[in-house]
CSV table of C-alpha atoms in Angstrom, one decimal:
chain,number,residue,atom,x,y,z
A,1,MET,CA,32.3,-82.1,69.2
A,2,LYS,CA,32.5,-78.6,70.0
A,3,ASN,CA,31.5,-75.6,67.9
A,4,SER,CA,34.8,-73.7,66.7
A,5,VAL,CA,34.5,-70.1,66.9
A,6,PRO,CA,36.8,-68.0,64.5
A,7,THR,CA,39.1,-65.8,66.5
A,8,PRO,CA,38.1,-61.6,65.4
A,9,ALA,CA,41.8,-61.9,63.7
A,10,PHE,CA,40.5,-64.7,61.4
A,11,ALA,CA,36.8,-63.7,60.9
A,12,SER,CA,38.6,-60.5,59.9
A,13,ALA,CA,40.8,-61.8,57.4
A,14,GLN,CA,38.3,-63.8,55.5
A,15,THR,CA,35.9,-60.5,55.4
A,16,GLN,CA,38.9,-58.4,53.9
A,17,PRO,CA,38.8,-58.0,50.3
A,18,ASP,CA,41.5,-59.3,48.3
A,19,ASN,CA,42.9,-56.0,47.1
A,20,GLY,CA,45.8,-57.8,45.0
A,21,SER,CA,43.2,-59.8,43.5
A,22,THR,CA,40.3,-57.0,42.4
A,23,ALA,CA,43.4,-54.9,41.2
A,24,ALA,CA,44.3,-58.0,38.8
A,25,VAL,CA,40.9,-58.7,37.4
A,26,MET,CA,40.5,-54.8,36.4
A,27,ARG,CA,43.8,-54.6,34.8
A,28,ALA,CA,43.2,-57.7,33.3
A,29,GLY,CA,39.3,-56.2,32.2
A,30,LYS,CA,40.7,-52.7,31.1
A,31,PRO,CA,43.0,-53.9,27.7
A,32,ARG,CA,39.2,-55.3,26.6
A,33,ILE,CA,36.9,-52.3,27.5
A,34,GLU,CA,40.1,-50.1,26.1
A,35,PHE,CA,39.8,-52.4,22.1
A,36,ALA,CA,36.7,-52.6,22.5
A,37,ARG,CA,36.4,-48.3,22.3
A,38,LEU,CA,39.0,-48.8,19.5
A,39,ARG,CA,36.8,-51.3,17.4
A,40,ASP,CA,34.0,-49.0,17.4
A,41,LEU,CA,36.2,-46.6,16.0
A,42,ALA,CA,37.4,-49.4,13.4
A,43,LEU,CA,35.6,-47.3,10.2
A,44,LEU,CA,37.1,-43.5,10.7
A,45,PRO,CA,40.1,-44.1,8.8
A,46,ALA,CA,38.2,-45.8,6.2
A,47,LEU,CA,35.9,-42.8,6.2
A,48,ALA,CA,38.9,-40.2,6.0
A,49,LEU,CA,40.6,-41.9,3.5
A,50,LEU,CA,37.4,-41.8,1.5
A,51,ILE,CA,37.0,-38.8,2.5
A,52,VAL,CA,40.4,-37.6,0.3
A,53,ILE,CA,39.9,-39.7,-2.5
A,54,GLY,CA,36.9,-37.6,-3.1
A,55,ALA,CA,38.6,-34.5,-2.7
A,56,PHE,CA,40.8,-35.7,-5.4
A,57,VAL,CA,38.5,-36.9,-7.6
A,58,SER,CA,35.8,-34.2,-7.5
A,59,PRO,CA,36.8,-30.3,-6.3
A,60,SER,CA,33.3,-29.9,-5.4
A,61,PHE,CA,33.3,-32.7,-2.6
A,62,LEU,CA,34.4,-30.9,-0.1
A,63,THR,CA,32.3,-27.9,-1.1
A,64,LYS,CA,30.1,-26.3,1.3
A,65,ALA,CA,27.1,-26.8,-0.8
A,66,ASN,CA,27.8,-29.9,-1.4
A,67,LEU,CA,28.6,-31.0,2.5
A,68,ILE,CA,24.7,-29.9,3.5
A,69,SER,CA,23.0,-31.7,0.5
A,70,VAL,CA,24.8,-34.9,1.6
A,71,LEU,CA,23.4,-34.0,5.1
A,72,GLY,CA,20.2,-32.9,4.0
A,73,ALA,CA,19.9,-36.5,2.3
A,74,SER,CA,21.2,-38.8,5.4
A,75,ALA,CA,18.6,-36.9,7.7
A,76,ALA,CA,15.9,-39.2,6.8
A,77,LEU,CA,18.5,-42.8,7.0
A,78,ALA,CA,19.6,-41.5,10.3
A,79,LEU,CA,16.3,-41.5,11.9
A,80,VAL,CA,15.5,-45.1,10.1
A,81,VAL,CA,18.6,-46.0,11.3
A,82,LEU,CA,18.1,-44.7,14.9
A,83,ALA,CA,15.0,-46.3,15.0
A,84,GLU,CA,16.3,-49.8,13.9
A,85,SER,CA,19.3,-49.3,16.6
A,86,LEU,CA,16.7,-48.9,19.4
A,87,ILE,CA,15.2,-52.2,18.7
A,88,VAL,CA,18.1,-53.9,18.5
A,89,LEU,CA,19.1,-53.3,21.9
A,90,THR,CA,15.8,-55.1,23.1
A,91,GLY,CA,17.2,-58.3,21.2
A,92,LYS,CA,15.0,-57.8,18.2
A,93,PHE,CA,14.5,-56.1,14.7
A,94,ASP,CA,12.2,-55.6,12.3
A,95,LEU,CA,12.7,-56.0,8.9
A,96,SER,CA,9.3,-54.2,7.7
A,97,LEU,CA,10.7,-50.3,8.5
A,98,GLU,CA,12.4,-49.8,4.3
A,99,SER,CA,8.6,-50.9,3.5
A,100,THR,CA,7.0,-48.4,6.2
A,101,VAL,CA,8.9,-45.8,5.2
A,102,GLY,CA,7.4,-45.9,1.7
A,103,ILE,CA,4.1,-46.5,2.2
A,104,ALA,CA,3.3,-44.2,4.5
A,105,PRO,CA,4.9,-41.0,2.6
A,106,ALA,CA,3.2,-42.3,-0.4
A,107,ILE,CA,-0.6,-42.7,1.2
A,108,GLY,CA,-0.4,-39.5,2.6
A,109,ALA,CA,1.0,-37.4,-0.3
A,110,MET,CA,-1.6,-39.7,-2.5
A,111,LEU,CA,-4.6,-38.0,0.0
A,112,VAL,CA,-3.9,-34.9,-1.1
A,113,MET,CA,-3.0,-34.7,-4.5
A,114,PRO,CA,-5.2,-35.0,-7.4
A,115,ALA,CA,-6.3,-38.3,-9.3
A,116,ALA,CA,-4.1,-36.6,-12.5
A,117,SER,CA,-0.9,-36.6,-10.7
A,118,ALA,CA,-1.2,-40.4,-9.6
A,119,GLY,CA,-2.8,-39.6,-6.0
A,120,PHE,CA,-6.7,-41.0,-5.0
A,121,GLY,CA,-8.5,-37.7,-5.9
A,122,LEU,CA,-9.3,-36.4,-2.7
A,123,GLN,CA,-7.4,-33.6,-2.2
A,124,TRP,CA,-7.6,-33.3,1.4
A,125,PRO,CA,-5.6,-30.7,2.8
A,126,ALA,CA,-2.1,-31.2,3.0
A,127,ALA,CA,-2.0,-31.3,7.2
A,128,ILE,CA,-4.4,-33.9,7.0
A,129,GLY,CA,-2.0,-35.8,4.4
A,130,LEU,CA,1.0,-35.5,7.1
A,131,LEU,CA,-1.2,-36.8,9.8
A,132,ALA,CA,-2.1,-39.9,7.7
A,133,ILE,CA,1.6,-40.5,7.4
A,134,VAL,CA,1.9,-40.9,11.0
A,135,ALA,CA,-1.4,-43.0,11.4
A,136,VAL,CA,-0.2,-45.8,8.5
A,137,GLY,CA,3.2,-46.0,10.8
A,138,ALA,CA,1.9,-46.4,13.9
A,139,LEU,CA,-0.2,-49.1,12.5
A,140,VAL,CA,2.0,-51.0,11.5
A,141,GLY,CA,4.0,-50.8,14.2
A,142,PHE,CA,0.8,-51.9,16.1
A,143,ILE,CA,0.4,-55.0,13.9
A,144,ASN,CA,3.9,-55.9,14.4
A,145,GLY,CA,3.7,-55.6,17.9
A,146,PHE,CA,0.1,-57.7,18.3
A,147,LEU,CA,1.7,-60.0,16.4
A,148,VAL,CA,5.0,-60.1,17.8
A,149,VAL,CA,4.2,-59.7,21.3
A,150,ARG,CA,0.6,-60.7,22.1
A,151,LEU,CA,0.3,-63.7,19.6
A,152,LYS,CA,4.0,-64.7,20.6
A,153,LEU,CA,5.1,-64.9,16.4
A,154,ASN,CA,8.5,-65.1,15.2
A,155,ALA,CA,9.4,-61.7,14.6
A,156,PHE,CA,11.5,-62.6,11.6
A,157,ILE,CA,8.8,-64.1,9.9
A,158,VAL,CA,6.4,-61.5,10.8
A,159,THR,CA,8.4,-58.0,9.9
A,160,LEU,CA,9.8,-60.2,6.8
A,161,ALA,CA,5.2,-60.7,5.9
A,162,MET,CA,5.2,-57.3,6.3
A,163,LEU,CA,7.5,-56.1,4.4
A,164,ILE,CA,6.6,-58.0,1.3
A,165,VAL,CA,2.6,-57.0,2.2
A,166,LEU,CA,3.5,-53.8,1.9
A,167,ARG,CA,6.1,-53.4,-0.9
A,168,GLY,CA,3.6,-55.1,-2.6
A,169,MET,CA,0.3,-52.5,-1.5
A,170,LEU,CA,2.9,-49.8,-3.0
A,171,VAL,CA,3.5,-50.9,-5.9
A,172,GLY,CA,-0.2,-51.4,-6.7
A,173,ALA,CA,-1.2,-48.0,-5.1
A,174,THR,CA,1.3,-46.3,-6.7
A,175,LYS,CA,1.0,-48.7,-10.2
A,176,GLY,CA,4.7,-48.7,-10.5
A,177,GLY,CA,4.9,-44.3,-11.4
A,178,THR,CA,6.0,-42.0,-9.6
A,179,LEU,CA,4.1,-39.5,-7.2
A,180,PHE,CA,4.9,-35.8,-8.8
A,181,ASP,CA,2.9,-32.2,-8.4
A,182,MET,CA,3.1,-32.8,-3.8
A,183,PRO,CA,2.3,-30.0,-2.2
A,184,PRO,CA,4.7,-27.5,-1.4
A,185,SER,CA,4.6,-28.0,2.8
A,186,PHE,CA,5.8,-32.0,2.5
A,187,PHE,CA,9.5,-30.5,1.3
A,188,ALA,CA,8.9,-28.2,4.5
A,189,LEU,CA,11.8,-30.3,6.3
A,190,ALA,CA,14.4,-30.2,2.8
A,191,THR,CA,13.8,-26.9,2.0
A,192,THR,CA,13.5,-25.2,5.7
A,193,ILE,CA,16.9,-24.0,6.3
A,194,VAL,CA,17.8,-22.8,9.9
A,195,PHE,CA,21.5,-21.8,10.6
A,196,GLY,CA,22.7,-22.8,7.3
A,197,LEU,CA,20.9,-26.0,7.6
A,198,PRO,CA,17.9,-28.0,6.0
A,199,LEU,CA,15.2,-28.7,9.8
A,200,SER,CA,15.7,-32.0,8.8
A,201,VAL,CA,18.8,-32.3,9.5
A,202,TRP,CA,18.7,-30.5,13.5
A,203,LEU,CA,15.7,-32.7,13.8
A,204,ALA,CA,18.0,-35.9,12.6
A,205,ALA,CA,20.9,-34.6,15.6
A,206,ALA,CA,18.1,-33.7,18.2
A,207,ALA,CA,16.7,-37.3,17.9
A,208,PHE,CA,19.8,-38.9,18.1
A,209,ALA,CA,20.8,-37.1,21.5
A,210,ILE,CA,17.7,-37.5,23.3
A,211,ALA,CA,18.3,-41.0,22.5
A,212,ALA,CA,21.7,-40.7,23.7
A,213,PHE,CA,21.0,-38.7,26.7
A,214,MET,CA,17.5,-41.5,27.4
A,215,LEU,CA,19.7,-44.6,26.8
A,216,ARG,CA,22.8,-43.6,29.1
A,217,TYR,CA,21.2,-41.6,32.1
A,218,HIS,CA,17.4,-42.5,32.3
A,219,ARG,CA,16.4,-45.4,33.8
A,220,LEU,CA,13.2,-45.5,30.8
A,221,GLY,CA,16.2,-45.7,28.3
A,222,ARG,CA,18.6,-48.4,30.4
A,223,ALA,CA,15.2,-50.4,30.9
A,224,PRO,CA,14.9,-52.0,27.3
A,225,ARG,CA,18.5,-53.5,27.4
A,226,VAL,CA,17.7,-55.3,31.2
A,227,PHE,CA,14.8,-56.6,29.5
A,228,ALA,CA,16.3,-58.1,27.0
A,229,SER,CA,18.9,-59.6,29.0
A,230,SER,CA,16.7,-60.9,31.6
A,231,GLY,CA,13.7,-62.3,29.2
A,232,SER,CA,11.6,-59.6,29.5
A,233,LEU,CA,11.5,-57.3,26.1
A,234,GLY,CA,10.4,-54.0,25.5
A,235,VAL,CA,10.3,-52.9,21.6
A,236,CYS,CA,10.4,-49.5,20.3
A,237,SER,CA,8.9,-49.3,16.7
A,238,CYS,CA,10.1,-46.3,14.2
A,239,SER,CA,6.2,-45.8,14.1
A,240,ALA,CA,6.6,-45.1,17.8
A,241,ALA,CA,4.5,-48.3,18.5
A,242,CYS,CA,6.3,-49.2,21.8
A,243,TRP,CA,6.1,-53.1,22.2
A,244,HIS,CA,6.2,-54.6,25.8
A,245,ARG,CA,6.6,-58.1,27.3
A,246,SER,CA,7.2,-59.9,30.7
A,247,ALA,CA,8.2,-63.2,30.7
A,248,ASP,CA,6.6,-65.9,31.8
């Protein structure tokens, strides 16, 4: 039996893409994309309604001072949310963030506070206390990463256990009391005003801008999402400790 050779016309017909089918697929996918965008904005009407209700209930709700106060109080929470979001993008989560945010500043403050103010009585310089905050957060992130990545333990169990342990350590260190008489440098981010807003607000905005740029335009930001979908994983905790795992 002779081998049949396709004619040029038949070959071109095979290699030519079906423009009609491609356009139909694109038209079918377009409403889904638009619906996804609308779904992301679903909370805006509810937020606008709450703002209107707040303005009617309290005349001082929409004042400049109150809005600045809300922004300042939300800056720290925004950074925690950003850190958790980066972890979720990689397919993991960290339940110990709450306790980490609690115990790291507490230890840093107690290193510089006198014993009469519920501190350790060391009264170290404030700069060392601030560095201790970063060090404690990095240590917690390293332990979580080692247990989850190297020992391949379940992230839910590890971070939940870390949350409980850190919360117990915090209560034990402070004896359930309130820390006071801290140096002014510990409040610098909230009390330093730059262009009418606290410095903490600008730092949070800068962190979100950098994260958005990295996730959208830089390969380092796109890599965790690709790894999470392909079996490799890179998780970054709020303490700036990175977890890396390659698929076996």
